[in-house]
Amino acid sequence: MQRRSIQFILTVSFTLFSIFIILIVSVLLFGRFSATAQDNAFRNSQQIVDQVSYNLENYVEVTSDLFNMMHHALGQSENVESDMMRQQLESMMSTRTDTVSLVLFDDKGQLLLDLPNVELKETLRISEEGWFRSAMDTAGHLSISLPHVQNLYKQQYRWVVSMSKSITVQHNGKQVNGVLLMDVNFSTIDELSERISLGKKGYVYMLDESAGNIVYHPQLELIYANLKQENVELALKHTYGSFIDETSEEAKMISVQTIGNVGWKVVGVSYMDEVMTTSWELNRSMSKLLIALVLIVFLLSSLVARRISRPIKRLELSMKSVERGDFDKAVSDEGPLEIKHLADRFNTMIGTIKQLMVRIVSEQESKRKYELEALQAQINPHFLYNTLNTVVRMVGMNKNEEVITTITALSKLFRISIGKGKSLIAIADEMEHARNYLIIQQMRFKNKFDYSFDLQDEALVHPTLKLIVQPLIENALVHGIEPSVDKGHIAVSVRLEGSEIVIRIKDDGLGMSEKQLSQIQAGTVVSSKGSGVGITNVQERIKLYFGDAYGLQFESELELGTTITIRFPALMPNQIDGGEQS
Amino acid sequence: MAKHKSMIISWLLFLVAISLLYSALYPGSEEPQQEEAGKTIQLILRTSKGDYWKNVTMGAQAAVKEFGITLHVSAPADEGDIDGQLQTAMQSLETKPDAIVLGANADSAFEPFLLEAAKRHIPVIAIDSLLTSGEIASYIGADNYLAGKEAMREMADRLGGKGDVAIIAFSKGGINGKLREKGIRDAVKDYPGVRLVDGQFCSDEYGACQAAVRGMLDKQKLDGVLSLNTETSIGAALELKHRLAGEKIKLVGFDSSSELLELLQENQLQALIVQNPFSMGYLSVKHALEAASGSSVPDQVEIGMELITEENMFWLKNQKLLFPVVQ
């Protein structure tokens, strides 16, 4: 898998997360809003239709009241053709400007009274008119006709709604049955309906409930010419409510309300695309908003991600320069707190590394120096010269036996001290070296001292630094045994104490004063005699190799002798090979 | 370099986001207009006079409301005013309407207009009278030839298939009058008992038509008269009324007016063949709009005609046709 940058991960995950949230919120909001918008549209349309219905119902009621008043007045009248009656009716009619005419016919269709008094058409057949028949058929019941063209007066074709009711009146002293007709101008209703706006395209139409005829429609001509259809069935099925009509190519919302007193229905038609405009507008706005938000979130999150990742990248660059070996340039700690911490830690680390490097360099240098010295010790010509002198003397005295012993010891000594260039050798070998040295020295200083080895077998396999025992023995011979008058003794012991190797070199020579002792311990005494590999050299090598916890310990008392204890950890025997130094 | 590029892209995205935000918060400011809304249709009528053209205009207005467009109406005062109408039509081209609905008073005279309109890619819808002198998007109107035949058939029925019939035609009737007359003349052949014995023209004053009818009646005995438009019908009916010859001499006319309907009720004339101008006005605007938006429009839309008699004039479906204006 390809690894992505923090910047990429942050940007993408922030953006995705935000899109997710925004989407959920907008879907929820939009759903809610659409539902509300539709509810509102339903309510608005229904309210308008209800208002129209209410107005109409009210209008019809008021008009019916007027009609009934006149009906009552005529029924009570002694003579319907009296001038007083006419005046009374005229004043009643004048209360309403939209009453076109009031006409009274007898049951044969003969005119008894008409207001206004305008010439009727000659061709009229009153008894065939719809309003006349319905009034005669349902006696005592007020019939309200559909809007129609008035067919009464010459040269007048007005759209009216007819109210008719059977009546019994006194005419010329006789009781006459007849029909009272009042025509009300339809223009009031027409204007009322025309003015209704249901959006830009919406309109209101009216239905006759009983026959399903369209009573009023702004485009009635088109409907009769079959250029336009109206879903009358849906409107007829319901007495009240708003519905969505999807039968036509354009979805419409229709609101129905029934006018009780005339048996009409007011149907409001709104076009869904108009009704839901706000909803679509919102939809558009929301999607724009969404895209804008996503873009902004994307920009912001990439900005944030860059801010976070830039210091990291800078840190990385600085680290790269360290990688190339440039330890002197400090990493800049600009950026957030975490980055500052990281940079500080890194800088500290670089500092430590630098210190360590300096130390290692100096340690390496001193190690080399001591090793060089140790190497020099291996071929100390003075010691060789003394030994060879001794051998020559022995040869002169014909002590062949001793010559052999001395030369053998010398050769062994050299073999071990040259070794294979290793700095670690087994303790056994080191002891062998020490023993050979003592053998040679004993040959030189006959009966001046003797020696003993107390070696613990387990300790012998462990490695030790090369040439640490011999210098100490040399030291004991030169400073302890040689100046002493008595015959001396040197005891060498090796012990494994826990995880440490303890080597003791004990002599019973002169011993040291406390001042000498402290000087030796401080390492300030440099001996010019002997093999040249002094105590200090041994001490420093041990400390360099094994650490400051190890090294030499001195115990000494004047006239009683000195004991030097070497301590160092017991390494595994296999390190003899691995301990090789370049 | 790459850093520069990404900076520029970031700023661009930021600007896009800001503009989107702005348009989302103020949607009204750059709302694109609806496809059809905002279109302008020029309606040129044959004359400003008469209910017929008033109804055409009402139909057009209904379409205006439904489609949310702008409509300009112009009309010469007189159907005979060919030059004036042509001039109006040419001028209307200058206003760059999206389509023109034209009820032309003449056919060949409008050739330059149609050429000019075609050059400007303004579709022309002919209404009422067909234009053959140039390219039109559609013709919307009645089949006047068929109407003529129908008038003759009605006349023959009323005469019982036998009698002498005269035609009184409108002198400036244009192609419609000619087609109606042709229909009548062709239909006569189906009725061996019926003869066309006379034909007269009169101007747009019904008085003149009445005089023309009087002249025909004075000249010969007639059993029926076919009058080809409103004025001729009124003139003929009034002359028959004057002579107390109503119903004895059958009269079948064209078009309607309140006078004519009154005369129909008085039985001075027996039948009227009536067009549906409201539908014509409505459909003309509807199709003009379609033509303007480049969709295909039928070459010809036929508007039906109704035969109106005294019996059916108050039928629900005819009332609105005959009395379109609620007053």
Coordinates of C-alpha atoms in Angstrom, one line a residue, chain A residues 207-462:
Chain A
L207 CA -68.5 23.3 -10.9
D208 CA -72.1 22.4 -10.7
E209 CA -72.2 19.6 -8.2
S210 CA -75.2 17.8 -9.5
A211 CA -74.4 17.6 -13.2
G212 CA -70.7 18.2 -13.1
N213 CA -71.0 21.1 -15.5
I214 CA -68.4 23.8 -15.3
V215 CA -70.2 26.8 -14.2
Y216 CA -67.4 29.2 -14.4
H217 CA -64.0 28.9 -15.9
P218 CA -61.6 31.6 -17.1
Q219 CA -61.1 29.6 -20.3
L220 CA -64.5 28.1 -20.8
E221 CA -64.3 28.5 -24.6
L222 CA -61.2 26.3 -24.7
I223 CA -62.9 23.7 -22.6
Y224 CA -66.0 23.5 -24.9
A225 CA -63.7 23.5 -27.9
N226 CA -61.9 20.5 -26.3
L227 CA -58.6 22.4 -26.3
K228 CA -58.3 22.1 -22.6
Q229 CA -59.4 19.5 -20.1
E230 CA -60.2 19.9 -16.5
N231 CA -60.1 16.9 -14.2
V232 CA -63.7 17.4 -13.0
E233 CA -63.9 13.9 -11.6
L234 CA -61.3 14.5 -9.0
A235 CA -63.0 17.7 -7.9
L236 CA -66.4 16.0 -7.8
K237 CA -65.2 13.1 -5.7
H238 CA -64.3 15.4 -2.8
T239 CA -66.3 18.0 -1.1
Y240 CA -63.4 19.6 0.6
G241 CA -59.6 19.5 0.6
S242 CA -56.5 19.9 -1.5
F243 CA -55.1 17.2 -3.8
I244 CA -52.4 16.7 -6.3
D245 CA -53.6 16.0 -9.8
E246 CA -51.1 14.2 -11.9
T247 CA -53.3 13.2 -14.7
S248 CA -52.3 16.0 -17.0
E249 CA -48.9 16.6 -18.4
E250 CA -48.2 19.4 -15.9
A251 CA -48.8 18.4 -12.2
K252 CA -51.4 20.5 -10.6
M253 CA -52.7 21.0 -7.2
I254 CA -56.4 21.4 -6.8
S255 CA -58.3 22.7 -3.8
V256 CA -62.0 22.0 -3.5
Q257 CA -64.7 23.7 -1.4
T258 CA -68.4 23.2 -1.7
I259 CA -70.8 26.1 -1.6
G260 CA -73.7 24.6 0.3
N261 CA -76.6 26.9 -0.7
V262 CA -76.1 26.7 -4.4
G263 CA -74.6 23.3 -4.8
W264 CA -71.5 24.6 -6.6
K265 CA -68.0 23.7 -6.0
V266 CA -65.2 26.1 -6.1
V267 CA -62.0 24.5 -7.4
G268 CA -58.7 26.2 -7.2
V269 CA -56.0 25.0 -9.6
S270 CA -52.4 25.8 -9.0
Y271 CA -49.5 24.6 -11.0
M272 CA -47.1 22.5 -8.9
D273 CA -44.0 24.0 -10.5
E274 CA -45.2 27.4 -9.4
V275 CA -46.3 26.2 -6.0
M276 CA -43.1 24.5 -5.3
T277 CA -40.9 27.3 -6.8
T278 CA -39.7 28.3 -3.4
S279 CA -38.8 24.7 -2.7
W280 CA -36.9 24.5 -6.0
E281 CA -35.2 27.8 -5.3
L282 CA -34.2 26.5 -1.9
N283 CA -33.0 23.3 -3.5
R284 CA -30.8 25.3 -5.9
S285 CA -29.6 27.6 -3.2
M286 CA -28.8 24.6 -1.0
S287 CA -26.9 22.8 -3.5
K288 CA -24.9 25.9 -4.3
L289 CA -24.4 26.4 -0.6
L290 CA -23.3 22.8 -0.3
I291 CA -20.7 23.1 -3.0
A292 CA -19.5 26.3 -1.6
L293 CA -19.2 24.8 1.9
V294 CA -17.4 21.8 0.5
L295 CA -14.9 24.0 -1.3
I296 CA -14.4 26.1 1.8
V297 CA -13.9 23.1 4.0
F298 CA -11.5 21.6 1.5
L299 CA -9.5 24.8 1.4
L300 CA -9.5 25.2 5.2
S301 CA -8.6 21.6 5.9
S302 CA -5.8 21.7 3.3
L303 CA -4.6 24.9 5.0
V304 CA -4.8 23.3 8.4
A305 CA -3.2 20.2 7.1
R306 CA -0.4 22.2 5.5
R307 CA 0.2 24.1 8.7
I308 CA 0.5 20.9 10.6
S309 CA 2.6 19.1 8.1
R310 CA 4.9 21.9 7.1
P311 CA 6.9 22.1 10.3
I312 CA 7.2 18.3 10.2
K313 CA 8.5 18.5 6.7
R314 CA 10.9 21.2 7.7
L315 CA 12.0 19.1 10.6
E316 CA 12.5 16.3 8.2
L317 CA 14.7 18.5 6.0
S318 CA 16.8 19.5 9.0
M319 CA 17.2 15.9 10.0
K320 CA 18.3 15.1 6.5
S321 CA 21.1 17.6 6.9
V322 CA 22.1 15.9 10.1
E323 CA 21.9 12.6 8.3
R324 CA 24.5 14.0 5.9
G325 CA 26.7 14.6 8.9
D326 CA 26.1 18.3 9.6
F327 CA 25.7 18.3 13.4
D328 CA 26.2 22.0 13.8
K329 CA 22.9 23.3 12.3
A330 CA 20.1 23.4 14.9
V331 CA 16.6 22.4 13.8
S332 CA 14.2 25.3 13.7
D333 CA 11.5 25.0 16.3
E334 CA 8.8 27.0 14.5
G335 CA 5.2 25.6 14.5
P336 CA 2.9 24.2 17.1
L337 CA 3.9 23.2 20.6
E338 CA 4.3 19.5 19.7
I339 CA 6.6 20.4 16.8
K340 CA 8.6 22.7 19.1
H341 CA 9.0 19.9 21.6
L342 CA 10.0 17.5 18.9
A343 CA 12.6 19.9 17.5
D344 CA 13.9 20.7 21.0
R345 CA 14.3 17.0 21.8
F346 CA 16.0 16.4 18.5
N347 CA 18.3 19.3 19.1
T348 CA 19.2 18.0 22.6
M349 CA 19.7 14.6 21.0
I350 CA 22.0 16.0 18.4
G351 CA 23.9 17.8 21.3
T352 CA 24.3 14.6 23.2
I353 CA 25.5 12.8 20.1
K354 CA 28.0 15.5 19.5
Q355 CA 29.3 15.3 23.1
L356 CA 29.4 11.5 22.9
M357 CA 31.3 11.8 19.6
V358 CA 33.8 14.1 21.1
R359 CA 34.3 11.7 24.0
I360 CA 34.6 8.7 21.8
V361 CA 37.2 10.5 19.8
S362 CA 39.3 11.4 22.8
E363 CA 38.8 7.9 24.3
Q364 CA 39.8 6.3 21.1
E365 CA 42.9 8.5 21.0
S366 CA 44.0 7.7 24.6
K367 CA 43.2 4.0 24.0
R368 CA 45.5 4.0 21.0
K369 CA 48.2 5.7 23.0
Y370 CA 48.1 3.2 25.8
E371 CA 48.0 0.3 23.4
L372 CA 51.0 1.8 21.7
E373 CA 52.7 2.0 25.0
A374 CA 51.7 -1.6 25.8
L375 CA 53.1 -2.6 22.5
Q376 CA 56.3 -0.8 23.3
A377 CA 56.4 -2.6 26.6
Q378 CA 56.3 -5.9 24.7
I379 CA 59.6 -5.2 23.2
N380 CA 61.2 -3.3 26.0
P381 CA 64.9 -3.5 25.0
H382 CA 66.1 -2.8 28.5
F383 CA 64.3 -5.9 29.9
L384 CA 65.6 -7.9 27.0
Y385 CA 69.1 -6.6 27.5
N386 CA 69.0 -7.5 31.2
T387 CA 67.7 -10.9 30.5
L388 CA 70.2 -11.7 27.8
N389 CA 73.0 -10.4 30.1
T390 CA 71.8 -12.9 32.7
V391 CA 71.8 -15.7 30.1
V392 CA 75.3 -14.8 28.9
R393 CA 76.5 -14.9 32.5
M394 CA 74.9 -18.3 33.0
V395 CA 76.4 -19.6 29.8
G396 CA 79.8 -18.4 31.2
M397 CA 79.2 -20.3 34.3
N398 CA 78.1 -23.3 32.3
K399 CA 74.7 -23.4 33.8
N400 CA 73.1 -24.9 30.8
E401 CA 70.1 -26.0 32.7
E402 CA 69.3 -22.6 33.8
V403 CA 70.1 -21.1 30.4
I404 CA 67.5 -23.4 28.9
T405 CA 65.0 -22.5 31.6
T406 CA 65.5 -18.8 31.1
I407 CA 65.5 -18.8 27.3
T408 CA 62.4 -21.0 27.3
A409 CA 60.6 -18.6 29.7
L410 CA 61.7 -15.7 27.6
S411 CA 60.4 -17.2 24.4
K412 CA 57.1 -18.1 26.1
L413 CA 56.9 -14.6 27.5
F414 CA 57.3 -13.1 24.1
R415 CA 54.9 -15.5 22.5
I416 CA 52.1 -14.5 24.9
S417 CA 53.0 -10.8 24.9
I418 CA 53.1 -10.7 21.1
G419 CA 50.0 -12.9 21.1
K420 CA 48.0 -12.5 17.9
G421 CA 47.7 -8.8 18.2
K422 CA 44.8 -9.4 20.5
S423 CA 44.1 -7.2 23.5
L424 CA 42.1 -9.8 25.3
I425 CA 43.6 -13.1 26.3
A426 CA 42.6 -15.9 28.7
I427 CA 43.5 -15.4 32.3
A428 CA 45.4 -18.7 32.1
D429 CA 47.6 -17.2 29.4
E430 CA 48.1 -14.0 31.3
M431 CA 49.1 -16.1 34.3
E432 CA 51.5 -18.0 32.2
H433 CA 53.0 -14.8 31.0
A434 CA 53.4 -13.6 34.6
R435 CA 54.9 -16.9 35.6
N436 CA 57.5 -16.8 32.8
Y437 CA 58.3 -13.3 33.8
L438 CA 58.8 -14.4 37.3
I439 CA 61.0 -17.3 36.2
I440 CA 63.2 -15.0 34.3
Q441 CA 63.4 -12.5 37.1
Q442 CA 64.2 -15.2 39.5
M443 CA 67.1 -16.3 37.4
R444 CA 68.4 -12.8 37.6
F445 CA 67.8 -12.2 41.3
K446 CA 68.8 -15.6 42.6
N447 CA 67.3 -16.3 46.0
K448 CA 66.2 -12.7 46.3
F449 CA 62.5 -13.8 46.3
D450 CA 60.2 -16.6 45.6
Y451 CA 56.7 -16.7 44.4
S452 CA 53.5 -18.6 44.5
F453 CA 50.3 -18.8 42.3
D454 CA 46.9 -19.5 43.7
L455 CA 44.7 -19.9 40.8
Q456 CA 41.0 -20.8 40.8
D457 CA 40.3 -23.0 37.8
E458 CA 36.9 -21.5 37.0
A459 CA 38.4 -18.1 36.7
L460 CA 41.2 -19.1 34.3
V461 CA 39.0 -19.5 31.2
H462 CA 37.7 -15.9 31.4

